[in-house]
Short mmCIF file of C-alpha atoms in Angstrom, two decimals:
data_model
loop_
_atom_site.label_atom_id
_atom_site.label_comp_id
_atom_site.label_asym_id
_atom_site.label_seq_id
_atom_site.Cartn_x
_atom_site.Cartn_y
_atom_site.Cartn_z
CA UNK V 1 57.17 22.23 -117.79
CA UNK V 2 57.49 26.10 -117.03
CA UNK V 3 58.29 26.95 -113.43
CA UNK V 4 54.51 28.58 -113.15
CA UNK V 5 53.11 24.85 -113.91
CA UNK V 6 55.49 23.49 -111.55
CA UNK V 7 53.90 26.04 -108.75
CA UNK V 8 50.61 24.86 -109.46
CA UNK V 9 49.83 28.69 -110.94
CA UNK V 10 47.52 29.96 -113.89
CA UNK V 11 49.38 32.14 -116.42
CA UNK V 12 48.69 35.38 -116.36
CA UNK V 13 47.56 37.53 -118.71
CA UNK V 14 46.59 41.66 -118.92
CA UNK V 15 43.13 41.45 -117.69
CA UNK V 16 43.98 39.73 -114.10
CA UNK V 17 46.07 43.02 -114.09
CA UNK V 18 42.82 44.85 -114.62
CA UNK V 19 43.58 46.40 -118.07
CA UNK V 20 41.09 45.26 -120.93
CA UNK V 21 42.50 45.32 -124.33
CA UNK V 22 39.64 44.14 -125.43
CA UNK V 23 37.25 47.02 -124.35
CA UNK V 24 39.84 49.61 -125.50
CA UNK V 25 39.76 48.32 -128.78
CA UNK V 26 36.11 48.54 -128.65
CA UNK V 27 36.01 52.10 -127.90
CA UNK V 28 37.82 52.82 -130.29
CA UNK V 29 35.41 51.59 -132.40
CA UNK V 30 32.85 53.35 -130.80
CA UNK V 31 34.96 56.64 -131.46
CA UNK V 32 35.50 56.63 -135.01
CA UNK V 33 31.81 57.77 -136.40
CA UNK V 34 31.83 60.45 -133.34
CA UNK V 35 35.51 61.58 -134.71
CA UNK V 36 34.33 61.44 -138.08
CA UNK V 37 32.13 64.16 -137.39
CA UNK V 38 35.39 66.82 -136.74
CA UNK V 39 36.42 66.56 -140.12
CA UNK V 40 37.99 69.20 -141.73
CA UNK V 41 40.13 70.40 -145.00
CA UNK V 42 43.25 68.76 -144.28
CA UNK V 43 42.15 65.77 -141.98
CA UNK V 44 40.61 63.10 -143.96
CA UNK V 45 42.24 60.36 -142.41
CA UNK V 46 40.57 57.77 -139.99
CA UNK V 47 42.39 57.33 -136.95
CA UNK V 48 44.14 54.24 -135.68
CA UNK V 49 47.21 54.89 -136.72
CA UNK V 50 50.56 55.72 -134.92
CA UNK V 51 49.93 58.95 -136.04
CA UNK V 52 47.52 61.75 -136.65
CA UNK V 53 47.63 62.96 -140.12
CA UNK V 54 47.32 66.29 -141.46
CA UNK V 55 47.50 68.07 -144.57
CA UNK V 56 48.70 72.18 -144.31
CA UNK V 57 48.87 72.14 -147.94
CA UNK V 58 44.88 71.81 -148.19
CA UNK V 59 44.39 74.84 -146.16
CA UNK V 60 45.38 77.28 -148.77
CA UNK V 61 47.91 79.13 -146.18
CA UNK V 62 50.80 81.16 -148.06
CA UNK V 63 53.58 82.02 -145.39
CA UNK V 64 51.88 80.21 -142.64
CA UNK V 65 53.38 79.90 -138.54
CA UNK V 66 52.41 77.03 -136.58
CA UNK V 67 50.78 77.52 -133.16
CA UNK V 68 50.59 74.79 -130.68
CA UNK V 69 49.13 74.93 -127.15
CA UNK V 70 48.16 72.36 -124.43
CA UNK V 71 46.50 71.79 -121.77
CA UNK V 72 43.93 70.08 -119.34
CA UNK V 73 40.73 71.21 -117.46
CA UNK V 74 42.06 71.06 -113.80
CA UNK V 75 40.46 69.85 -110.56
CA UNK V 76 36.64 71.07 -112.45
CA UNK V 77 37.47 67.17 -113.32
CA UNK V 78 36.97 66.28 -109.55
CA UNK V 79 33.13 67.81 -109.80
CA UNK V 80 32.32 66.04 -112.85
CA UNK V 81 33.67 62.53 -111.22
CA UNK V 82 31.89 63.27 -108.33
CA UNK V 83 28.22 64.12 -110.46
CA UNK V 84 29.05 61.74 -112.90
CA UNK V 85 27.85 64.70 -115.26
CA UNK V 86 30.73 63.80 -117.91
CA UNK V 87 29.31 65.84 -120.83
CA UNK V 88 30.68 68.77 -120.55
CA UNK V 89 34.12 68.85 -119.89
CA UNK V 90 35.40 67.96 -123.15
CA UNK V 91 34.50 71.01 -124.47
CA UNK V 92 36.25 72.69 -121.98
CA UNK V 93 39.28 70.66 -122.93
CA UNK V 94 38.94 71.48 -126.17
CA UNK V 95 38.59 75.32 -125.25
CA UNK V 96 41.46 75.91 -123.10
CA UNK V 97 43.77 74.98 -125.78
CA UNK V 98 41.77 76.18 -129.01
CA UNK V 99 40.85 79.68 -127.27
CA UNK V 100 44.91 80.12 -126.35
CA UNK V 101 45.77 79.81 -130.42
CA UNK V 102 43.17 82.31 -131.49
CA UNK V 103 44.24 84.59 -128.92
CA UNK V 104 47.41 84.62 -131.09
CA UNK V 105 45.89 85.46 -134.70
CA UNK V 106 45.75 81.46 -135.29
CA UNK V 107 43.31 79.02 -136.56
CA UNK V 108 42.91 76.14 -134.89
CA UNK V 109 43.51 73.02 -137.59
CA UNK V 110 43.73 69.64 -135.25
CA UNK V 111 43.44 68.20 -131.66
CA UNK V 112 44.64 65.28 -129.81
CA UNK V 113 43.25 64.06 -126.47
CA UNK V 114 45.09 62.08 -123.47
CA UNK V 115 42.67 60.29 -121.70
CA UNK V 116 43.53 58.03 -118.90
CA UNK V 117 41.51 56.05 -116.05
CA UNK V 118 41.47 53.27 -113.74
CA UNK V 119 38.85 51.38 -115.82
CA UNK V 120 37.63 51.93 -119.03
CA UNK V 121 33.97 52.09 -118.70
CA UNK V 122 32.66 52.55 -122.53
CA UNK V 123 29.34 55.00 -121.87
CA UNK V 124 31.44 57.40 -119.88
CA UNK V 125 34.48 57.28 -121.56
CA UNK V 126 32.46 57.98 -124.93
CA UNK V 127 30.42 60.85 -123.20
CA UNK V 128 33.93 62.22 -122.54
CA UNK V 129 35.20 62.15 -126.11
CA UNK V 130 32.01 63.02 -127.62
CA UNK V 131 32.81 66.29 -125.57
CA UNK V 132 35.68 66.70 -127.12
CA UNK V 133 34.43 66.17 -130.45
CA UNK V 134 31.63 68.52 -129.64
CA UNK V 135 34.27 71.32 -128.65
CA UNK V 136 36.37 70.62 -131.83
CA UNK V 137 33.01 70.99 -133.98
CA UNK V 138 32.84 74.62 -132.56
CA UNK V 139 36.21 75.09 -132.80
CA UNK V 140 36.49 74.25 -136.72
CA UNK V 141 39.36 71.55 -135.78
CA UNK V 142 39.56 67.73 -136.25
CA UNK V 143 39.94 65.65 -133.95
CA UNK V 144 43.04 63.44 -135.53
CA UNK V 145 44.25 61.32 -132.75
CA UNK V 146 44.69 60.55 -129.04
CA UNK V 147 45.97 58.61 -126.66
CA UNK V 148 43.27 56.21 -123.94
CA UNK V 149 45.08 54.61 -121.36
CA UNK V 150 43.70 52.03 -119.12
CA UNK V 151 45.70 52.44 -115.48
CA UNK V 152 44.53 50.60 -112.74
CA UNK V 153 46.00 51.20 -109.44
CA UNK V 154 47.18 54.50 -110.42
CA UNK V 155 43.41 55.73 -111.15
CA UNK V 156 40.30 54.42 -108.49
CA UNK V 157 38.41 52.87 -111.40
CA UNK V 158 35.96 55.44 -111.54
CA UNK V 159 38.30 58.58 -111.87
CA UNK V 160 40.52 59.67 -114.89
CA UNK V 161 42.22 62.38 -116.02
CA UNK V 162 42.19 64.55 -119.08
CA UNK V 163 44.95 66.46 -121.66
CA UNK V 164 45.33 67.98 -124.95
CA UNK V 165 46.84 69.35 -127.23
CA UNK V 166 46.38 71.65 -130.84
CA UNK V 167 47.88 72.94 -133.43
CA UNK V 168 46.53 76.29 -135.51
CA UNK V 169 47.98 78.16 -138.19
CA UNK V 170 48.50 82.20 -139.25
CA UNK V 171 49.82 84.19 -141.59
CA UNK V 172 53.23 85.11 -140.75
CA UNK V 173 52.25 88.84 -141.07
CA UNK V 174 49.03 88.59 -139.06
CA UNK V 175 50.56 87.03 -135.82
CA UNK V 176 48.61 88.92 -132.46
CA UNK V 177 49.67 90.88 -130.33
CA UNK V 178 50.58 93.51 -133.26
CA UNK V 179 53.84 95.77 -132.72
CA UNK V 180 51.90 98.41 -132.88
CA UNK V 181 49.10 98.34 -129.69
CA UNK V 182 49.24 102.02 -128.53
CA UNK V 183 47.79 104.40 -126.13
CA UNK V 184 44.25 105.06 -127.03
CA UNK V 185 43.39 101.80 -128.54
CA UNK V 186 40.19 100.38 -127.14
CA UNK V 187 39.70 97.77 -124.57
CA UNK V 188 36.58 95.30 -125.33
CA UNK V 189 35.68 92.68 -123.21
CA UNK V 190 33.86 88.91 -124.43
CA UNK V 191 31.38 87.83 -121.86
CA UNK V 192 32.27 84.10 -120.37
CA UNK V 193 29.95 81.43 -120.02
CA UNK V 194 30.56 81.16 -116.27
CA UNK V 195 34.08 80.05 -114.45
CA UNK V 196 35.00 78.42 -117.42
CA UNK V 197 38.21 75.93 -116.28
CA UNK V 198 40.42 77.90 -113.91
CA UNK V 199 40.11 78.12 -110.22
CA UNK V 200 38.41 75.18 -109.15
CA UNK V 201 40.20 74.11 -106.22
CA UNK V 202 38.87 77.54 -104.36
CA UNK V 203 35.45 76.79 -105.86
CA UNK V 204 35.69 73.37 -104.08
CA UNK V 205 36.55 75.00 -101.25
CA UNK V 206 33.70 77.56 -100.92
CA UNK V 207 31.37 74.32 -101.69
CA UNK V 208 32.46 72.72 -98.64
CA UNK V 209 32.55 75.26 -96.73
CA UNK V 210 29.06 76.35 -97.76
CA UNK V 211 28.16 72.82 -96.71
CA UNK V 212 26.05 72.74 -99.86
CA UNK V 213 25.94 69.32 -102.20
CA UNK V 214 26.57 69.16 -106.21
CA UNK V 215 22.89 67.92 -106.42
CA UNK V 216 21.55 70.32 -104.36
CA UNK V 217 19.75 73.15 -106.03
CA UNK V 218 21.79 75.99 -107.48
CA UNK V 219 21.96 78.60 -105.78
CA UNK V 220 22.54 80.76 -108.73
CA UNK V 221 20.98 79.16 -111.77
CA UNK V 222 18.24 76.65 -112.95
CA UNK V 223 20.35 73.47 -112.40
CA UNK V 224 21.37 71.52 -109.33
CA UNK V 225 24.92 73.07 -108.23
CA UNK V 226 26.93 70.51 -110.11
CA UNK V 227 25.89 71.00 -113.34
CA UNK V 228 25.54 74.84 -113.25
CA UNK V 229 29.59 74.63 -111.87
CA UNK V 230 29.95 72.24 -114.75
CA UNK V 231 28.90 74.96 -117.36
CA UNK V 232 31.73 74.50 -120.13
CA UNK V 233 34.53 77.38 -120.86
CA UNK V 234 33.05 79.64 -123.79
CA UNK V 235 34.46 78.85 -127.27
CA UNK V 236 35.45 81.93 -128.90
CA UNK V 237 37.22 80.95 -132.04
CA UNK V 238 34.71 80.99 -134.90
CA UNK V 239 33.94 85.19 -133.96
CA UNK V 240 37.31 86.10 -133.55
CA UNK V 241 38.25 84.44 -136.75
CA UNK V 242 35.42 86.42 -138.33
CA UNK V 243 36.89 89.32 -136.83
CA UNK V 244 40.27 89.30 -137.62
CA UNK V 245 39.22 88.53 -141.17
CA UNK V 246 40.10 92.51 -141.98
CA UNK V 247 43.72 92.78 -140.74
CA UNK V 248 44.68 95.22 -138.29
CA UNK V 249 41.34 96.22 -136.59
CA UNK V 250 42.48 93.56 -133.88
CA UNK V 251 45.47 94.09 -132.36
CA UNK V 252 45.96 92.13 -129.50
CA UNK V 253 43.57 89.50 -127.71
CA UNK V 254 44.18 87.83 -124.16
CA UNK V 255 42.91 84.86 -122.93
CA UNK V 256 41.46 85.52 -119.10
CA UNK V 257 42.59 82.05 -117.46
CA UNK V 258 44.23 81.59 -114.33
CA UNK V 259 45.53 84.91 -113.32
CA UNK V 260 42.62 87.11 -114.53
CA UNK V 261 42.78 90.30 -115.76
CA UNK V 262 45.87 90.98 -113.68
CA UNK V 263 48.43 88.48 -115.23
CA UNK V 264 46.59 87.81 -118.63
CA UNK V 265 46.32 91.29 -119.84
CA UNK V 266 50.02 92.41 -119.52
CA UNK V 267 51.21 89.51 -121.72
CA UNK V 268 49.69 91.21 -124.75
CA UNK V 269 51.12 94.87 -124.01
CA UNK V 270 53.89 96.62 -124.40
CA UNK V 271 56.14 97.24 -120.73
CA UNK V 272 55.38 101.07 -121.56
CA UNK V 273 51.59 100.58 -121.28
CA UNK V 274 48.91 100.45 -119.48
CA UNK V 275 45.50 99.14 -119.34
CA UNK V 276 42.64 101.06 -117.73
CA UNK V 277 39.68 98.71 -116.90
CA UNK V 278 36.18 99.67 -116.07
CA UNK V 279 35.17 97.16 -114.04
CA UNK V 280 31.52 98.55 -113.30
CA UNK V 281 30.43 97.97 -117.38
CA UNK V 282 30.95 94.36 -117.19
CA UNK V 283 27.97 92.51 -116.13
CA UNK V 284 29.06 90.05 -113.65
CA UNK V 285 27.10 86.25 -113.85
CA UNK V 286 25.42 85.42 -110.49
CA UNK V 287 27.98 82.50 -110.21
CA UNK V 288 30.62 84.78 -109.28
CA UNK V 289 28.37 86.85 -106.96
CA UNK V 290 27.03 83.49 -105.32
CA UNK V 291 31.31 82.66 -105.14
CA UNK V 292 32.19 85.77 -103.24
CA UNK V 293 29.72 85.70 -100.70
CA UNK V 294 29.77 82.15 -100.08
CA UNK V 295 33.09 82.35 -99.86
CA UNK V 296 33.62 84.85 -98.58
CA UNK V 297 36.33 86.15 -101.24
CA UNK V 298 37.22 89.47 -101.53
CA UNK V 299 37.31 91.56 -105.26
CA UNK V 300 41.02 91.52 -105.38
CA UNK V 301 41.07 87.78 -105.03
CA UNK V 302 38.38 87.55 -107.49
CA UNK V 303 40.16 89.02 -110.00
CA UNK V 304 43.63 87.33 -109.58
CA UNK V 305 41.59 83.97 -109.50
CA UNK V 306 39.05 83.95 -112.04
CA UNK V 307 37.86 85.70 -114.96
CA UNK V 308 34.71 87.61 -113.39
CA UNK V 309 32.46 87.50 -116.89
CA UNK V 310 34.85 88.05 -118.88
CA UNK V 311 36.77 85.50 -120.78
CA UNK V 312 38.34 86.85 -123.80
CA UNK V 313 40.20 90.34 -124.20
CA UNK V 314 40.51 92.28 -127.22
CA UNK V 315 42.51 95.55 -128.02
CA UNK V 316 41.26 97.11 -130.75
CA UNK V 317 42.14 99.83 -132.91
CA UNK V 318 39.96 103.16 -132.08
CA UNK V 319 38.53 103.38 -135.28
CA UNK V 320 37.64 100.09 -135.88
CA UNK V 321 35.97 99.21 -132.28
CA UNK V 322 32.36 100.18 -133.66
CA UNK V 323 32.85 97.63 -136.47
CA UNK V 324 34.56 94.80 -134.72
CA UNK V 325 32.14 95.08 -131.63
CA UNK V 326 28.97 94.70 -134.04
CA UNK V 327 30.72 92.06 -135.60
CA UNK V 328 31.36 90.15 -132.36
CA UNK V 329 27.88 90.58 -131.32
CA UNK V 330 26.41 89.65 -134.83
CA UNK V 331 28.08 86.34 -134.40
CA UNK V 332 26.47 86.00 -130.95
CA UNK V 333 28.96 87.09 -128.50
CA UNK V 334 28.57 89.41 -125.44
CA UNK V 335 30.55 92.47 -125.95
CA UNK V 336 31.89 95.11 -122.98
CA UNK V 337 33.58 98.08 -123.77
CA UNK V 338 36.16 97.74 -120.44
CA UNK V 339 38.36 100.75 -121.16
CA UNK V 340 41.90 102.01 -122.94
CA UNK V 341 45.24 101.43 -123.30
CA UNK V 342 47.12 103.93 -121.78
CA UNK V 343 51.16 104.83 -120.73
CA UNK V 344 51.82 103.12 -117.96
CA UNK V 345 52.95 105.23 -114.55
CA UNK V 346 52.69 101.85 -112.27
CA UNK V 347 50.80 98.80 -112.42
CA UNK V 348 50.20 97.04 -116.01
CA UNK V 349 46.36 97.08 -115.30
CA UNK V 350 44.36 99.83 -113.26
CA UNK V 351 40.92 99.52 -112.08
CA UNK V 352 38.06 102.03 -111.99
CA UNK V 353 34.87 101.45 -110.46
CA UNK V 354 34.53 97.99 -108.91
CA UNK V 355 32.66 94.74 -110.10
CA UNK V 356 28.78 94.30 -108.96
CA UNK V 357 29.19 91.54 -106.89
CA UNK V 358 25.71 92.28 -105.38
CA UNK V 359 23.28 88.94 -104.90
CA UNK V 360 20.45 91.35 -103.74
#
């Protein structure tokens, strides 16, 4: 007789801990048609293994570099618990990480997801991944693998948390930024779809302190406030790629995340150089208007925090800007023409003009 019988006590098992193995194998399941979907040259495989599988050979890549990046969507995760609007925010997932590897001349080729929760609750955890699959579909990258795991007492039941991680490739000889980004190469600017997944925790702030609700109207778009905060990061991999396709017409690109303009854009120059933004040609969404005056925040802050309509950078060689801007455009992307590249005398980015941050 074990000492539990002795006691009088029912064995345990993993459910009276609250963890179902049970319901994650069955959303696994659930997964493997959405995954299926994602499938690309090189990823064939189904997943359930240890694993994710993938082929470089079948990509037809010469002298390639492997980029990795990863990443999470940040406390824009605390509006979607709260709305229980769970759609969206795998795409931005998938974005943070896939728009960082273009930004360096790279394909994206595969993604992995880590999601974890207190409870495993298979409609919303499937709306999550089908996010995610929905990103990678835009993205041109399979999703190969990931990791669900079911923590209660660390996560309330209804919360969880999201991460990821990708791999692209490039040509050793097309890697961005170039070596040679130069004064009098042309600054254009890709429009964002809205905050995209940086700065949240000051958007939650301005929220409460506006005293407004997530399902109240929005007070800048056609939603209720949640979901029109809950607009996913812009995707900007399949027109860059198209882009880049002629080498050397793009010579740098910089992803505007946390930071801005004012820590993103230096990464991709030079120390002896300068970039001279226009800020009164980019046409600034009403969510960032609505953000500093509800706020209030003042334009400095705006553009240290978040990326003020633009959410993708590209340096560009003078003689190609025409060509690369009509090609952006073609392929459905809002393009600015912010300004130059310059020497530098003092600060890596200088402003002219300010942003429209008019709600009138």
């Amino acid at each position: 007789m074990s000492n539990a019988e002795a006691r009088g006590a029912s064995p345990l098992g993993y459910a009276d801990a609250g963890v179902d193995i049970d319901a994650g194998n069955d959303f696994v399941e659930a997964l493997k048609p959405i995954i299926r979907t994602t499938r690309r040259a090189g990823a064939d495989a189904e997943i359930g293994g240890f694993g994710g599988l993938f082929d470089l050979k079948r990509t037809g890549y010469k002298d390639p570099l492997l980029v990795s990046a990863t990443d999470g969507v940040g406390t824009k995760l605390r509006i979607a618990i709260e709305t229980g609007i769970l759609d969206t925010v795998g795409i931005d997932l998938v974005a943070m990480n896939v728009n960082d590897i273009v930004a360096q001349g790279a394909e994206p080729l595969f993604f992995l997801d880590y999601f974890a929760t207190g409870k495993i609750e298979l409609a919303s955890a499937i709306a999550i991944v089908a996010g995610i699959a929905r990103g990678c579909r835009m993205a041109g990258c399979a999703l190969i693998g990931g990791e669900t795991a079911e923590m209660p007492g660390f996560y309330e039941p209804s919360e969880f948390d999201l991460a990821g991680f990708s791999v692209g490739a490039v040509e050793r000889d097309r890697v961005l930024p170039r070596k040679d980004v130069a004064a009098g190469d042309v600054i254009l600017g890709l429009g964002s779809s809205g905050v995209h997944s940086n700065g949240y925790s000051l958007v939650r702030l301005v929220v409460a302190r506006s005293e407004a609700r997530y399902d109240f109207p929005s007070p800048f778009g056609d939603s209720t406030l949640g979901r029109d905060l809950l607009t996913p990061t812009r995707i900007y991999v399949k027109p860059l790629l198209a882009a880049m396709k002629e080498p050397g017409r793009i010579k740098a690109l910089a992803h505007i995340t946390g930071g801005g303009f004012v820590d993103n854009i230096p990464r991709v120059l030079p120390g002896r150089l300068a970039a001279r933004i226009d800020l009164g040609a980019i046409d600034v969404p009403p969510v960032f208007r609505w953000l500093a005056e509800a706020g209030p925040i003042a334009e400095a802050e705006m553009l240290r925090t978040f990326n003020c309509g633009v959410g993708m950078v590209a340096i560009v060689a003078p003689e190609a800007a025409d060509a690369v801007a009509e090609s952006l455009a073609t392929d459905g992307e809002t393009v600015f023409r912010l300004g130059r590249v310059e020497p530098r005398h003092g600060a890596p980015v200088v402003f002219d003009r300010a942003l429209d941050l008019r709600t009138g």
